[in-house]
């Protein structure tokens, strides 16, 4: 739509209102006009994404105790997230993505009913701990904390969130190794850990992510070559491994069985030798990126 202006303060008299859905109105609102919404104690669903909102979240936003869905992504919100915000413990879906909000990550564990948490592209700090996952995030389905200022290792119990389908932590400063995946994880489809400082290797138990469709480990400090169990990830559609320090500099043979691959990027991995003929059999490929390597020879024919 093309709505403009601020929400009228008279909104506060709609005391039975449960759903307010006004996204994609780029000139609709500033944060001051949220004041008219704060008295709406029955409001469960609020969407104001892409509304051009500027300023800070109101201190009393925690009054909206009934909220289960809150979408404020892709605005120009800034400043510190107020403490009262973390009293919204009925939230199941929260989108604060693509703003300039500041907060430690730890208080987000208070959202014990959260299933989908989109807080990427902000200025969040601190470390995701095992306690946060154990006590707060066991219902998680989608977790996107990418492009923030998070540090430390990936918690060892990250895979205990057995309902998780999406884990995106790229663009932070996570260190150490990807934890072992001790159980079959049949829900996980999207894993992005790229652009961190992860090192050492991909765990052999990566094969326990049996329905994984997207894997991005690029731009880290991986050293040990791919585990042999990679060939069990037959559902992979996208694989990005570029800009690492792998000790092995040949194109891995497990790719021969990846017949569902649509996107493959192994750029800047110091690859040498020729392109294997089996690449011609990956007929679903739409993107093939071996840029900035030292490969030679002819392109394989498509079979």
Short mmCIF file of C-alpha atoms in Angstrom, two decimals:
data_model
loop_
_atom_site.label_atom_id
_atom_site.label_comp_id
_atom_site.label_asym_id
_atom_site.label_seq_id
_atom_site.Cartn_x
_atom_site.Cartn_y
_atom_site.Cartn_z
CA UNK A 1 0.00 0.00 0.00
CA UNK A 2 0.97 3.64 0.10
CA UNK A 3 -0.23 4.68 3.54
CA UNK A 4 1.59 7.65 5.07
CA UNK A 5 1.73 9.51 8.35
CA UNK A 6 1.49 8.26 11.90
CA UNK A 7 -0.88 5.88 13.57
CA UNK A 8 -3.57 7.93 15.31
CA UNK A 9 -3.42 8.03 19.07
CA UNK A 10 -7.09 7.00 19.06
CA UNK A 11 -5.88 3.49 18.23
CA UNK A 12 -5.65 3.00 21.99
CA UNK A 13 -9.44 2.81 22.20
CA UNK A 14 -9.60 -0.33 20.05
CA UNK A 15 -9.25 -2.39 23.20
CA UNK A 16 -10.43 -5.63 21.58
CA UNK A 17 -7.99 -5.42 18.67
CA UNK A 18 -5.95 -8.62 18.30
CA UNK A 19 -4.30 -8.24 14.88
CA UNK A 20 -2.71 -5.14 13.33
CA UNK A 21 -1.01 -5.89 10.02
CA UNK A 22 0.38 -2.90 8.11
CA UNK A 23 3.72 -3.88 6.54
CA UNK A 24 5.24 -2.38 3.38
CA UNK A 25 4.04 1.18 3.95
CA UNK A 26 7.32 3.04 3.70
CA UNK A 27 6.00 6.38 4.94
CA UNK A 28 3.53 5.16 7.50
CA UNK A 29 4.95 5.57 10.92
CA UNK A 30 7.53 6.81 13.38
CA UNK A 31 8.16 5.10 16.68
CA UNK A 32 6.45 7.88 18.65
CA UNK A 33 3.12 6.83 17.17
CA UNK A 34 3.55 3.37 18.66
CA UNK A 35 2.31 4.96 21.87
CA UNK A 36 -1.25 4.52 20.67
CA UNK A 37 -0.73 0.77 20.38
CA UNK A 38 0.80 0.18 23.81
CA UNK A 39 -2.53 0.08 25.73
CA UNK A 40 -3.88 -2.69 23.46
CA UNK A 41 -3.54 -5.51 25.97
CA UNK A 42 -5.22 -8.11 23.72
CA UNK A 43 -3.00 -7.46 20.69
CA UNK A 44 -1.48 -10.75 19.55
CA UNK A 45 -0.20 -10.07 16.05
CA UNK A 46 1.62 -6.86 15.05
CA UNK A 47 3.35 -6.39 11.70
CA UNK A 48 5.05 -3.10 10.79
CA UNK A 49 7.91 -4.33 8.60
CA UNK A 50 9.24 -2.02 5.87
CA UNK A 51 7.45 1.00 7.29
CA UNK A 52 10.38 3.42 7.39
CA UNK A 53 10.26 3.65 11.18
CA UNK A 54 13.04 5.67 12.75
CA UNK A 55 14.05 6.08 16.37
CA UNK A 56 14.09 3.86 19.43
CA UNK A 57 11.65 1.30 20.72
CA UNK A 58 9.37 2.76 23.42
CA UNK A 59 10.28 1.92 27.00
CA UNK A 60 6.79 0.55 27.66
CA UNK A 61 6.68 -1.88 24.75
CA UNK A 62 6.66 -4.68 27.31
CA UNK A 63 3.01 -3.77 28.02
CA UNK A 64 1.98 -5.80 24.95
CA UNK A 65 2.03 -9.01 26.96
CA UNK A 66 -0.36 -10.90 24.65
CA UNK A 67 1.87 -10.61 21.58
CA UNK A 68 2.75 -13.89 19.92
CA UNK A 69 3.90 -12.40 16.58
CA UNK A 70 5.91 -9.18 16.28
CA UNK A 71 7.38 -8.03 12.99
CA UNK A 72 9.45 -4.82 13.01
CA UNK A 73 12.09 -5.82 10.51
CA UNK A 74 13.59 -3.72 7.74
CA UNK A 75 13.11 -0.34 9.37
CA UNK A 76 15.57 2.21 10.75
CA UNK A 77 15.20 1.43 14.44
CA UNK A 78 18.25 2.19 16.54
CA UNK A 79 19.42 2.55 20.11
CA UNK A 80 19.29 0.05 22.95
CA UNK A 81 16.43 -2.43 23.17
CA UNK A 82 14.56 -1.53 26.39
CA UNK A 83 14.49 -4.04 29.24
CA UNK A 84 10.70 -4.28 29.15
CA UNK A 85 10.88 -5.71 25.63
CA UNK A 86 12.16 -8.99 27.04
CA UNK A 87 8.98 -9.36 29.10
CA UNK A 88 7.13 -10.36 25.92
CA UNK A 89 7.53 -14.01 26.80
CA UNK A 90 4.52 -15.20 24.79
CA UNK A 91 6.28 -14.36 21.54
CA UNK A 92 6.51 -17.24 19.10
CA UNK A 93 7.71 -15.24 16.09
CA UNK A 94 9.94 -12.17 16.38
CA UNK A 95 11.44 -10.19 13.53
CA UNK A 96 13.77 -7.29 14.33
CA UNK A 97 15.99 -7.91 11.32
CA UNK A 98 17.74 -5.21 9.32
CA UNK A 99 17.72 -2.41 11.86
CA UNK A 100 20.45 -0.79 13.97
CA UNK A 101 19.37 -2.11 17.35
CA UNK A 102 21.82 -2.67 20.18
CA UNK A 103 21.60 -5.29 22.90
CA UNK A 104 23.47 -8.19 24.42
CA UNK A 105 22.22 -11.48 22.97
CA UNK A 106 21.64 -13.06 26.40
CA UNK A 107 18.22 -11.50 27.20
CA UNK A 108 16.73 -13.07 24.07
CA UNK A 109 16.80 -16.39 25.95
CA UNK A 110 13.88 -15.06 28.01
CA UNK A 111 11.65 -15.75 25.02
CA UNK A 112 10.97 -19.31 26.13
CA UNK A 113 8.14 -19.84 23.63
CA UNK A 114 10.04 -18.52 20.63
CA UNK A 115 9.94 -20.61 17.47
CA UNK A 116 11.19 -18.19 14.84
CA UNK A 117 13.75 -15.55 15.79
CA UNK A 118 14.99 -13.17 13.10
CA UNK A 119 17.41 -10.65 14.62
CA UNK A 120 20.00 -10.52 11.86
CA UNK A 121 21.68 -7.35 10.62
CA UNK A 122 21.74 -5.41 13.88
CA UNK A 123 24.42 -4.56 16.44
CA UNK A 124 23.88 -7.36 18.95
CA UNK A 125 26.82 -8.42 21.09
CA UNK A 126 27.95 -11.21 23.38
CA UNK A 127 27.95 -14.98 23.25
CA UNK A 128 25.27 -17.61 22.72
CA UNK A 129 25.66 -19.98 25.66
CA UNK A 130 24.59 -23.55 26.34
CA UNK A 131 22.36 -22.24 29.13
CA UNK A 132 20.49 -19.96 26.71
CA UNK A 133 19.70 -22.92 24.47
CA UNK A 134 18.88 -25.31 27.30
CA UNK A 135 16.58 -22.95 29.22
CA UNK A 136 15.15 -20.69 26.54
CA UNK A 137 15.22 -21.92 22.97
CA UNK A 138 14.08 -25.53 22.94
CA UNK A 139 11.11 -24.74 20.67
CA UNK A 140 13.25 -22.99 18.06
CA UNK A 141 12.55 -23.66 14.37
CA UNK A 142 14.30 -20.75 12.62
CA UNK A 143 17.23 -18.93 14.24
CA UNK A 144 18.92 -16.13 12.31
CA UNK A 145 21.49 -14.05 14.22
CA UNK A 146 23.67 -13.31 11.20
CA UNK A 147 25.64 -10.09 10.67
CA UNK A 148 25.90 -8.97 14.26
CA UNK A 149 28.85 -8.78 16.66
CA UNK A 150 28.54 -12.14 18.36
CA UNK A 151 31.65 -13.92 19.60
CA UNK A 152 32.84 -17.15 21.18
CA UNK A 153 32.38 -20.81 20.24
CA UNK A 154 29.22 -22.35 18.87
CA UNK A 155 27.56 -23.98 21.92
CA UNK A 156 28.07 -27.74 22.11
CA UNK A 157 24.33 -28.26 22.62
CA UNK A 158 23.30 -26.25 19.55
CA UNK A 159 21.88 -29.43 17.97
CA UNK A 160 19.61 -30.11 20.95
CA UNK A 161 17.09 -27.80 19.29
CA UNK A 162 15.59 -30.74 17.44
CA UNK A 163 12.83 -28.76 15.72
CA UNK A 164 15.31 -26.40 14.10
CA UNK A 165 15.08 -26.07 10.32
CA UNK A 166 17.19 -22.94 9.78
CA UNK A 167 20.40 -21.92 11.56
CA UNK A 168 22.12 -18.83 10.19
CA UNK A 169 25.01 -17.40 12.22
CA UNK A 170 27.09 -16.01 9.37
CA UNK A 171 28.88 -12.68 9.56
CA UNK A 172 29.87 -12.76 13.22
CA UNK A 173 33.08 -13.74 15.03
CA UNK A 174 32.34 -17.28 16.15
CA UNK A 175 35.50 -19.29 16.81
CA UNK A 176 36.46 -22.92 17.29
CA UNK A 177 34.92 -25.91 15.56
CA UNK A 178 31.42 -26.83 14.47
CA UNK A 179 30.13 -29.09 17.28
CA UNK A 180 29.58 -32.78 16.64
CA UNK A 181 26.02 -33.72 15.71
CA UNK A 182 25.36 -36.69 17.97
CA UNK A 183 21.75 -37.41 16.97
CA UNK A 184 19.84 -37.71 13.72
CA UNK A 185 18.52 -34.23 12.94
CA UNK A 186 15.86 -34.68 10.29
CA UNK A 187 14.41 -31.15 10.38
CA UNK A 188 17.51 -29.07 9.60
CA UNK A 189 17.50 -27.81 6.01
CA UNK A 190 19.57 -24.60 6.04
CA UNK A 191 22.94 -24.15 7.77
CA UNK A 192 25.05 -21.02 7.21
CA UNK A 193 28.17 -20.52 9.32
CA UNK A 194 30.16 -18.56 6.74
CA UNK A 195 32.18 -15.40 7.40
CA UNK A 196 33.27 -16.28 10.91
CA UNK A 197 36.59 -17.51 12.33
CA UNK A 198 35.68 -21.18 12.59
CA UNK A 199 38.56 -23.57 12.22
CA UNK A 200 39.76 -27.12 11.98
CA UNK A 201 37.13 -29.17 10.17
CA UNK A 202 33.60 -30.11 9.28
CA UNK A 203 32.50 -32.81 11.75
CA UNK A 204 32.08 -36.33 10.36
CA UNK A 205 28.66 -36.37 11.98
CA UNK A 206 27.50 -33.72 9.49
CA UNK A 207 25.78 -36.68 7.82
CA UNK A 208 23.24 -36.70 10.67
CA UNK A 209 21.68 -33.61 9.10
CA UNK A 210 19.96 -35.99 6.72
CA UNK A 211 17.69 -33.45 5.01
CA UNK A 212 20.18 -30.60 4.75
CA UNK A 213 19.61 -28.62 1.55
CA UNK A 214 21.89 -25.59 2.03
CA UNK A 215 25.38 -25.60 3.57
CA UNK A 216 27.66 -22.57 3.61
CA UNK A 217 31.00 -22.82 5.43
CA UNK A 218 32.85 -20.30 3.27
CA UNK A 219 35.23 -17.62 4.55
CA UNK A 220 36.46 -19.40 7.67
CA UNK A 221 39.73 -21.10 8.66
CA UNK A 222 38.83 -24.70 7.85
CA UNK A 223 41.92 -26.86 7.38
CA UNK A 224 41.05 -30.57 7.43
CA UNK A 225 39.56 -31.84 4.14
CA UNK A 226 35.92 -32.80 3.83
CA UNK A 227 34.89 -35.92 5.77
CA UNK A 228 33.94 -38.99 3.76
CA UNK A 229 30.44 -38.77 5.24
CA UNK A 230 29.71 -35.73 3.08
CA UNK A 231 28.56 -38.11 0.36
CA UNK A 232 25.54 -38.98 2.52
CA UNK A 233 24.10 -35.46 2.20
CA UNK A 234 22.19 -36.42 -0.91
CA UNK A 235 19.57 -33.68 -0.46
CA UNK A 236 22.04 -30.82 -0.76
CA UNK A 237 20.97 -28.16 -3.24
CA UNK A 238 23.54 -25.47 -2.37
CA UNK A 239 27.13 -25.95 -1.18
CA UNK A 240 29.52 -23.06 -0.53
CA UNK A 241 33.02 -23.85 0.74
CA UNK A 242 35.18 -21.06 -0.67
CA UNK A 243 37.88 -18.97 1.02
CA UNK A 244 39.18 -21.55 3.48
CA UNK A 245 42.59 -23.12 4.11
CA UNK A 246 41.93 -26.76 3.28
CA UNK A 247 45.06 -28.91 3.19
CA UNK A 248 43.67 -30.88 0.25
CA UNK A 249 43.66 -28.94 -3.00
CA UNK A 250 41.70 -31.19 -5.33
CA UNK A 251 38.00 -31.18 -6.11
CA UNK A 252 36.51 -33.75 -3.70
CA UNK A 253 35.11 -36.97 -5.13
CA UNK A 254 32.00 -36.97 -2.93
CA UNK A 255 30.53 -34.37 -5.29
CA UNK A 256 29.93 -37.10 -7.86
CA UNK A 257 26.90 -38.30 -5.91
CA UNK A 258 25.47 -34.82 -5.34
CA UNK A 259 23.07 -35.05 -8.26
CA UNK A 260 20.59 -32.58 -6.74
CA UNK A 261 23.11 -29.73 -6.48
CA UNK A 262 21.95 -26.48 -8.01
CA UNK A 263 24.67 -24.18 -6.62
CA UNK A 264 28.32 -25.10 -6.01
CA UNK A 265 30.99 -22.60 -5.02
CA UNK A 266 34.55 -23.60 -4.12
CA UNK A 267 36.25 -20.36 -5.02
CA UNK A 268 39.61 -19.30 -3.62
CA UNK A 269 40.47 -22.72 -2.16
CA UNK A 270 43.84 -23.12 -3.93
CA UNK A 271 42.40 -25.96 -6.00
CA UNK A 272 44.76 -27.55 -8.52
CA UNK A 273 44.52 -30.15 -11.26
CA UNK A 274 41.75 -30.62 -13.79
CA UNK A 275 38.00 -30.49 -13.54
CA UNK A 276 36.76 -34.07 -12.98
CA UNK A 277 34.50 -35.54 -15.63
CA UNK A 278 31.74 -36.28 -13.11
CA UNK A 279 30.94 -32.55 -12.93
CA UNK A 280 29.31 -32.98 -16.32
CA UNK A 281 26.81 -35.32 -14.71
CA UNK A 282 25.57 -32.73 -12.22
CA UNK A 283 22.87 -31.64 -14.61
CA UNK A 284 20.84 -29.68 -12.04
CA UNK A 285 23.64 -27.13 -11.56
CA UNK A 286 22.68 -23.52 -12.11
CA UNK A 287 25.69 -21.89 -10.42
CA UNK A 288 29.24 -23.28 -10.62
CA UNK A 289 31.98 -21.09 -9.11
CA UNK A 290 35.63 -22.18 -9.06
CA UNK A 291 36.98 -18.63 -9.30
CA UNK A 292 40.49 -17.77 -8.02
CA UNK A 293 41.93 -21.28 -8.07
CA UNK A 294 44.71 -22.90 -10.10
CA UNK A 295 42.71 -25.37 -12.17
CA UNK A 296 43.68 -26.30 -15.70
CA UNK A 297 42.58 -28.44 -18.63
CA UNK A 298 39.29 -28.66 -20.47
CA UNK A 299 35.73 -28.27 -19.30
CA UNK A 300 33.99 -31.65 -18.88
CA UNK A 301 31.21 -32.49 -21.29
CA UNK A 302 27.65 -32.57 -20.00
CA UNK A 303 26.17 -36.05 -19.81
#
